[in-house]
PDB file of C-alpha atoms in Angstrom:
ATOM      1  CA  SER A 903     -66.925  18.014  -6.340  1.00  0.00           C
ATOM      2  CA  ILE A 904     -68.928  14.896  -5.906  1.00  0.00           C
ATOM      3  CA  MET A 905     -71.879  16.373  -8.071  1.00  0.00           C
ATOM      4  CA  THR A 906     -69.273  17.224 -10.885  1.00  0.00           C
ATOM      5  CA  ALA A 907     -67.820  13.732 -10.432  1.00  0.00           C
ATOM      6  CA  VAL A 908     -71.334  12.378 -10.970  1.00  0.00           C
ATOM      7  CA  LEU A 909     -72.350  14.300 -13.888  1.00  0.00           C
ATOM      8  CA  SER A 910     -68.852  13.549 -15.497  1.00  0.00           C
ATOM      9  CA  VAL A 911     -69.423   9.962 -15.155  1.00  0.00           C
ATOM     10  CA  LEU A 912     -72.998  10.046 -16.503  1.00  0.00           C
ATOM     11  CA  ASN A 913     -71.900  12.206 -19.608  1.00  0.00           C
ATOM     12  CA  ASN A 914     -69.101   9.592 -20.246  1.00  0.00           C
ATOM     13  CA  GLN A 915     -66.414  12.529 -19.902  1.00  0.00           C
ATOM     14  CA  ILE A 916     -64.184  11.710 -17.109  1.00  0.00           C
ATOM     15  CA  SER A 917     -60.218  11.332 -17.611  1.00  0.00           C
ATOM     16  CA  ILE A 918     -57.628  10.270 -15.340  1.00  0.00           C
ATOM     17  CA  LEU A 919     -56.724  13.754 -14.487  1.00  0.00           C
ATOM     18  CA  ASP A 920     -60.584  14.464 -13.666  1.00  0.00           C
ATOM     19  CA  ILE A 921     -60.448  11.245 -11.026  1.00  0.00           C
ATOM     20  CA  VAL A 922     -57.414  12.306  -9.200  1.00  0.00           C
ATOM     21  CA  VAL A 923     -58.520  15.622  -8.681  1.00  0.00           C
ATOM     22  CA  ILE A 924     -61.502  14.666  -7.535  1.00  0.00           C
ATOM     23  CA  ILE A 925     -60.080  11.972  -5.053  1.00  0.00           C
ATOM     24  CA  ILE A 926     -57.647  14.642  -3.704  1.00  0.00           C
ATOM     25  CA  SER A 927     -60.458  17.063  -3.225  1.00  0.00           C
ATOM     26  CA  ALA A 928     -62.841  14.751  -1.590  1.00  0.00           C
ATOM     27  CA  TRP A 929     -60.009  13.576   1.028  1.00  0.00           C
ATOM     28  CA  VAL A 930     -59.071  17.419   1.629  1.00  0.00           C
ATOM     29  CA  GLY A 931     -62.775  18.226   2.213  1.00  0.00           C
ATOM     30  CA  ILE A 932     -63.100  14.969   4.536  1.00  0.00           C
ATOM     31  CA  PHE A 933     -60.119  16.332   6.403  1.00  0.00           C
ATOM     32  CA  ALA A 934     -61.248  19.806   6.673  1.00  0.00           C
ATOM     33  CA  LEU A 935     -64.559  18.725   7.900  1.00  0.00           C
ATOM     34  CA  PHE A 936     -62.665  16.771  10.738  1.00  0.00           C
ATOM     35  CA  LEU A 937     -59.842  19.248  11.244  1.00  0.00           C
ATOM     36  CA  GLU A 938     -61.961  22.710  11.124  1.00  0.00           C
ATOM     37  CA  SER A 939     -65.395  21.884  12.574  1.00  0.00           C
ATOM     38  CA  ASN A 940     -66.090  21.982  16.088  1.00  0.00           C
ATOM     39  CA  LEU A 941     -68.925  19.529  16.158  1.00  0.00           C
ATOM     40  CA  ALA A 942     -68.653  17.405  19.389  1.00  0.00           C
ATOM     41  CA  LEU A 943     -69.059  13.999  17.104  1.00  0.00           C
ATOM     42  CA  VAL A 944     -65.583  14.898  15.270  1.00  0.00           C
ATOM     43  CA  HIS A 945     -63.418  15.689  18.094  1.00  0.00           C
ATOM     44  CA  THR A 946     -61.987  12.114  18.631  1.00  0.00           C
ATOM     45  CA  ILE A 947     -61.243  11.896  15.040  1.00  0.00           C
ATOM     46  CA  ARG A 948     -59.401  15.306  15.181  1.00  0.00           C
ATOM     47  CA  SER A 949     -57.546  14.130  17.925  1.00  0.00           C
ATOM     48  CA  THR A 950     -56.536  10.983  16.334  1.00  0.00           C
ATOM     49  CA  ILE A 951     -55.484  12.698  12.921  1.00  0.00           C
ATOM     50  CA  THR A 952     -53.582  15.570  14.927  1.00  0.00           C
ATOM     51  CA  HIS A 953     -51.610  12.996  17.065  1.00  0.00           C
ATOM     52  CA  GLY A 954     -50.962  10.699  13.922  1.00  0.00           C
ATOM     53  CA  VAL A 955     -49.974  13.531  11.545  1.00  0.00           C
ATOM     54  CA  PRO A 956     -48.803  16.468  13.737  1.00  0.00           C
ATOM     55  CA  ILE A 957     -48.480  18.591  11.205  1.00  0.00           C
ATOM     56  CA  CYS A 958     -52.228  18.618  10.761  1.00  0.00           C
ATOM     57  CA  GLY A 959     -52.314  20.309  13.958  1.00  0.00           C
ATOM     58  CA  HIS A 960     -50.786  23.468  12.216  1.00  0.00           C
ATOM     59  CA  VAL A 961     -53.060  25.984  10.631  1.00  0.00           C
ATOM     60  CA  THR A 962     -50.061  27.012   8.279  1.00  0.00           C
ATOM     61  CA  TRP A 963     -49.674  23.278   7.114  1.00  0.00           C
ATOM     62  CA  ARG A 964     -53.401  22.862   6.923  1.00  0.00           C
ATOM     63  CA  GLY A 965     -53.622  25.950   4.520  1.00  0.00           C
ATOM     64  CA  GLY A 966     -50.933  24.709   2.341  1.00  0.00           C
ATOM     65  CA  PHE A 967     -52.890  21.326   1.742  1.00  0.00           C
ATOM     66  CA  TYR A 968     -56.077  23.549   0.905  1.00  0.00           C
ATOM     67  CA  THR A 969     -54.444  25.752  -1.251  1.00  0.00           C
ATOM     68  CA  ILE A 970     -52.586  22.952  -3.206  1.00  0.00           C
ATOM     69  CA  ALA A 971     -56.338  21.228  -3.502  1.00  0.00           C
ATOM     70  CA  GLY A 972     -57.581  24.271  -4.630  1.00  0.00           C
ATOM     71  CA  LEU A 973     -55.100  24.945  -7.239  1.00  0.00           C
ATOM     72  CA  LEU A 974     -55.337  21.298  -8.702  1.00  0.00           C
ATOM     73  CA  ASN A 975     -59.106  22.111  -9.330  1.00  0.00           C
ATOM     74  CA  PHE A 976     -57.820  24.678 -12.131  1.00  0.00           C
ATOM     75  CA  ALA A 977     -56.497  21.554 -14.054  1.00  0.00           C
ATOM     76  CA  ILE A 978     -60.218  20.665 -14.729  1.00  0.00           C
ATOM     77  CA  LEU A 979     -61.675  23.656 -16.870  1.00  0.00           C
ATOM     78  CA  GLU A 980     -65.179  23.509 -15.728  1.00  0.00           C
ATOM     79  CA  PRO A 981     -67.234  26.039 -13.766  1.00  0.00           C
ATOM     80  CA  LEU A 982     -67.775  24.315 -10.719  1.00  0.00           C
ATOM     81  CA  HIS A 983     -64.001  23.119 -10.754  1.00  0.00           C
ATOM     82  CA  ILE A 984     -63.076  26.875 -11.012  1.00  0.00           C
ATOM     83  CA  VAL A 985     -65.342  28.006  -8.170  1.00  0.00           C
ATOM     84  CA  VAL A 986     -64.242  25.217  -5.935  1.00  0.00           C
ATOM     85  CA  GLY A 987     -60.532  25.696  -6.868  1.00  0.00           C
ATOM     86  CA  LEU A 988     -60.921  29.515  -6.286  1.00  0.00           C
ATOM     87  CA  PHE A 989     -62.795  28.990  -2.790  1.00  0.00           C
ATOM     88  CA  SER A 990     -59.919  26.399  -1.746  1.00  0.00           C
ATOM     89  CA  THR A 991     -57.283  28.388  -2.631  1.00  0.00           C
ATOM     90  CA  GLY A 992     -58.619  31.406  -0.822  1.00  0.00           C
ATOM     91  CA  VAL A 993     -59.162  29.728   2.292  1.00  0.00           C
ATOM     92  CA  GLY A 994     -55.592  27.956   2.167  1.00  0.00           C
ATOM     93  CA  ILE A 995     -54.030  31.440   1.676  1.00  0.00           C
ATOM     94  CA  TYR A 996     -55.839  32.743   4.297  1.00  0.00           C
ATOM     95  CA  MET A 997     -55.321  30.033   6.820  1.00  0.00           C
ATOM     96  CA  ILE A 998     -51.234  30.177   5.654  1.00  0.00           C
ATOM     97  CA  LYS A 999     -51.483  34.225   6.432  1.00  0.00           C
ATOM     98  CA  ILE A1000     -53.116  33.464   9.990  1.00  0.00           C
ATOM     99  CA  GLY A1001     -50.727  30.438  10.927  1.00  0.00           C
ATOM    100  CA  LYS A1002     -47.751  32.589  10.400  1.00  0.00           C
ATOM    101  CA  LYS A1003     -49.284  35.834  12.228  1.00  0.00           C
ATOM    102  CA  ALA A1004     -50.031  33.257  15.043  1.00  0.00           C
ATOM    103  CA  GLY A1005     -46.419  31.818  15.069  1.00  0.00           C
ATOM    104  CA  GLU A1006     -45.260  35.482  15.436  1.00  0.00           C
ATOM    105  CA  HIS A1007     -47.299  36.245  18.222  1.00  0.00           C
ATOM    106  CA  LEU A1008     -46.275  32.922  19.828  1.00  0.00           C
ATOM    107  CA  VAL A1009     -42.797  34.132  19.683  1.00  0.00           C
ATOM    108  CA  THR A1010     -43.758  37.268  21.787  1.00  0.00           C
ATOM    109  CA  LEU A1011     -45.298  34.898  24.024  1.00  0.00           C
ATOM    110  CA  ARG A1012     -42.581  32.723  24.539  1.00  0.00           C
ATOM    111  CA  THR A1013     -40.136  35.502  25.168  1.00  0.00           C
ATOM    112  CA  SER A1014     -42.314  37.332  27.685  1.00  0.00           C
ATOM    113  CA  ILE A1015     -42.315  34.622  30.156  1.00  0.00           C
ATOM    114  CA  THR A1016     -38.801  33.830  31.166  1.00  0.00           C
ATOM    115  CA  ASP A1017     -39.036  30.808  33.642  1.00  0.00           C
ATOM    116  CA  GLU A1018     -41.312  28.259  34.425  1.00  0.00           C
ATOM    117  CA  LYS A1019     -42.475  29.803  37.806  1.00  0.00           C
ATOM    118  CA  ALA A1020     -43.633  32.877  36.122  1.00  0.00           C
ATOM    119  CA  LEU A1021     -45.267  30.568  33.672  1.00  0.00           C
ATOM    120  CA  LEU A1022     -47.270  28.797  36.081  1.00  0.00           C
ATOM    121  CA  LYS A1023     -48.076  31.950  38.111  1.00  0.00           C
ATOM    122  CA  ALA A1024     -49.417  33.639  34.600  1.00  0.00           C
ATOM    123  CA  PHE A1025     -51.568  30.450  34.178  1.00  0.00           C
ATOM    124  CA  MET A1026     -53.132  30.550  37.621  1.00  0.00           C
ATOM    125  CA  ARG A1027     -53.536  34.285  37.546  1.00  0.00           C
ATOM    126  CA  HIS A1028     -55.690  33.856  34.397  1.00  0.00           C
ATOM    127  CA  ASP A1029     -57.447  30.568  35.334  1.00  0.00           C
ATOM    128  CA  GLU A1030     -60.436  33.095  36.638  1.00  0.00           C
ATOM    129  CA  ASN A1031     -62.781  30.016  37.882  1.00  0.00           C
ATOM    130  CA  GLY A1032     -60.153  28.270  39.342  1.00  0.00           C
ATOM    131  CA  ASP A1033     -60.970  24.973  37.395  1.00  0.00           C
ATOM    132  CA  GLY A1034     -57.148  24.101  36.504  1.00  0.00           C
ATOM    133  CA  TYR A1035     -58.181  24.848  32.661  1.00  0.00           C
ATOM    134  CA  LEU A1036     -57.906  27.907  30.628  1.00  0.00           C
ATOM    135  CA  GLN A1037     -60.778  28.298  28.273  1.00  0.00           C
ATOM    136  CA  GLN A1038     -60.468  30.277  25.109  1.00  0.00           C
ATOM    137  CA  GLU A1039     -61.613  33.636  27.112  1.00  0.00           C
ATOM    138  CA  GLU A1040     -59.088  33.201  29.702  1.00  0.00           C
ATOM    139  CA  PHE A1041     -56.377  32.440  27.478  1.00  0.00           C
ATOM    140  CA  GLU A1042     -57.486  35.386  25.550  1.00  0.00           C
ATOM    141  CA  SER A1043     -57.044  37.480  28.883  1.00  0.00           C
ATOM    142  CA  LEU A1044     -53.673  35.992  29.370  1.00  0.00           C
ATOM    143  CA  MET A1045     -52.460  36.934  25.700  1.00  0.00           C
ATOM    144  CA  LEU A1046     -53.549  40.579  26.574  1.00  0.00           C
ATOM    145  CA  SER A1047     -52.028  40.777  29.737  1.00  0.00           C
ATOM    146  CA  LEU A1048     -48.809  39.809  27.800  1.00  0.00           C
ATOM    147  CA  GLY A1049     -49.128  42.556  25.324  1.00  0.00           C
ATOM    148  CA  VAL A1050     -50.325  40.025  22.652  1.00  0.00           C
ATOM    149  CA  GLU A1051     -53.445  41.164  20.789  1.00  0.00           C
ATOM    150  CA  LEU A1052     -54.994  38.505  18.695  1.00  0.00           C
ATOM    151  CA  ASP A1053     -57.953  38.534  16.350  1.00  0.00           C
ATOM    152  CA  ARG A1054     -60.372  35.555  16.514  1.00  0.00           C
ATOM    153  CA  ASP A1055     -58.901  33.543  14.022  1.00  0.00           C
ATOM    154  CA  GLU A1056     -55.133  34.085  15.243  1.00  0.00           C
ATOM    155  CA  LEU A1057     -56.590  33.019  18.966  1.00  0.00           C
ATOM    156  CA  ASP A1058     -58.016  30.071  17.485  1.00  0.00           C
ATOM    157  CA  ALA A1059     -54.887  28.924  15.584  1.00  0.00           C
ATOM    158  CA  ILE A1060     -52.811  29.529  18.732  1.00  0.00           C
ATOM    159  CA  PHE A1061     -55.170  27.896  21.103  1.00  0.00           C
ATOM    160  CA  PHE A1062     -55.864  24.493  19.153  1.00  0.00           C
ATOM    161  CA  GLN A1063     -52.204  24.131  18.725  1.00  0.00           C
ATOM    162  CA  ILE A1064     -51.624  24.371  22.385  1.00  0.00           C
ATOM    163  CA  ASP A1065     -55.030  22.263  23.113  1.00  0.00           C
ATOM    164  CA  VAL A1066     -53.180  18.755  22.163  1.00  0.00           C
ATOM    165  CA  ASP A1067     -56.073  17.010  22.956  1.00  0.00           C
ATOM    166  CA  ASN A1068     -58.616  19.147  21.610  1.00  0.00           C
ATOM    167  CA  ASP A1069     -60.987  19.497  24.692  1.00  0.00           C
ATOM    168  CA  LYS A1070     -61.410  23.117  24.194  1.00  0.00           C
ATOM    169  CA  ASN A1071     -59.137  23.508  27.629  1.00  0.00           C
ATOM    170  CA  ILE A1072     -55.813  24.217  28.140  1.00  0.00           C
ATOM    171  CA  VAL A1073     -54.583  22.389  31.296  1.00  0.00           C
ATOM    172  CA  TYR A1074     -50.873  23.669  32.715  1.00  0.00           C
ATOM    173  CA  ASP A1075     -49.238  20.598  31.534  1.00  0.00           C
ATOM    174  CA  GLU A1076     -50.143  21.258  27.697  1.00  0.00           C
ATOM    175  CA  PHE A1077     -49.314  24.909  28.200  1.00  0.00           C
ATOM    176  CA  ARG A1078     -45.909  24.089  29.969  1.00  0.00           C
ATOM    177  CA  SER A1079     -45.190  21.402  27.408  1.00  0.00           C
ATOM    178  CA  TRP A1080     -45.910  23.725  24.792  1.00  0.00           C
ATOM    179  CA  TRP A1081     -43.936  26.403  26.117  1.00  0.00           C
ATOM    180  CA  LYS A1082     -40.745  24.046  26.956  1.00  0.00           C
ATOM    181  CA  GLN A1083     -40.886  22.780  23.612  1.00  0.00           C
ATOM    182  CA  THR A1084     -41.284  26.080  21.557  1.00  0.00           C
ATOM    183  CA  THR A1085     -38.760  28.186  23.894  1.00  0.00           C
ATOM    184  CA  SER A1086     -36.144  25.344  23.148  1.00  0.00           C
ATOM    185  CA  GLN A1087     -36.756  25.838  19.458  1.00  0.00           C
ATOM    186  CA  THR A1088     -36.812  29.580  19.678  1.00  0.00           C
ATOM    187  CA  ARG A1089     -33.313  29.223  21.364  1.00  0.00           C
ATOM    188  CA  VAL A1090     -32.045  26.873  18.709  1.00  0.00           C
ATOM    189  CA  THR A1091     -33.375  29.160  15.917  1.00  0.00           C
ATOM    190  CA  LEU A1092     -31.817  32.009  17.464  1.00  0.00           C
ATOM    191  CA  SER A1093     -28.024  30.405  18.066  1.00  0.00           C
TER     192      SER A1093
END
């Protein structure tokens, strides 16, 4: 997008629509870098973004943003914008699909644990090294023991939704808070 903008400016062929699409695409690209990257240097920024704008912590919403940004690129009929648009739209649709499947698996998880004692027991049983955290492998083991099979993308989506401080570990308080919040939402939805 930046290269396209520079070339357009050099050729004096830039319109207001070009500028709007380029700015939106650049912002979405920057957010994607911070929200999707596992680089240690973006950890704090990701935490700040997901705490300040909670919907950015949900894979489905992020997928929607990427899809919209991708579709906007089709407004500029240039090959690079079309390629970027196809890529962004494809990634966005894939993330929406993963987010929805992860949500279905979360409902299964919520209904399989019926009280807080069972929740703590399940958490402790799968904290294999006894450090008080569930790393992603331990969380995957917990999910499998509850009969929830996830592919890698679904596991990532659920894990990072629960891991609110983005430290790549789920502490019991995060797990319990998520469980309480989501089970109360499930009860409201079912009522």
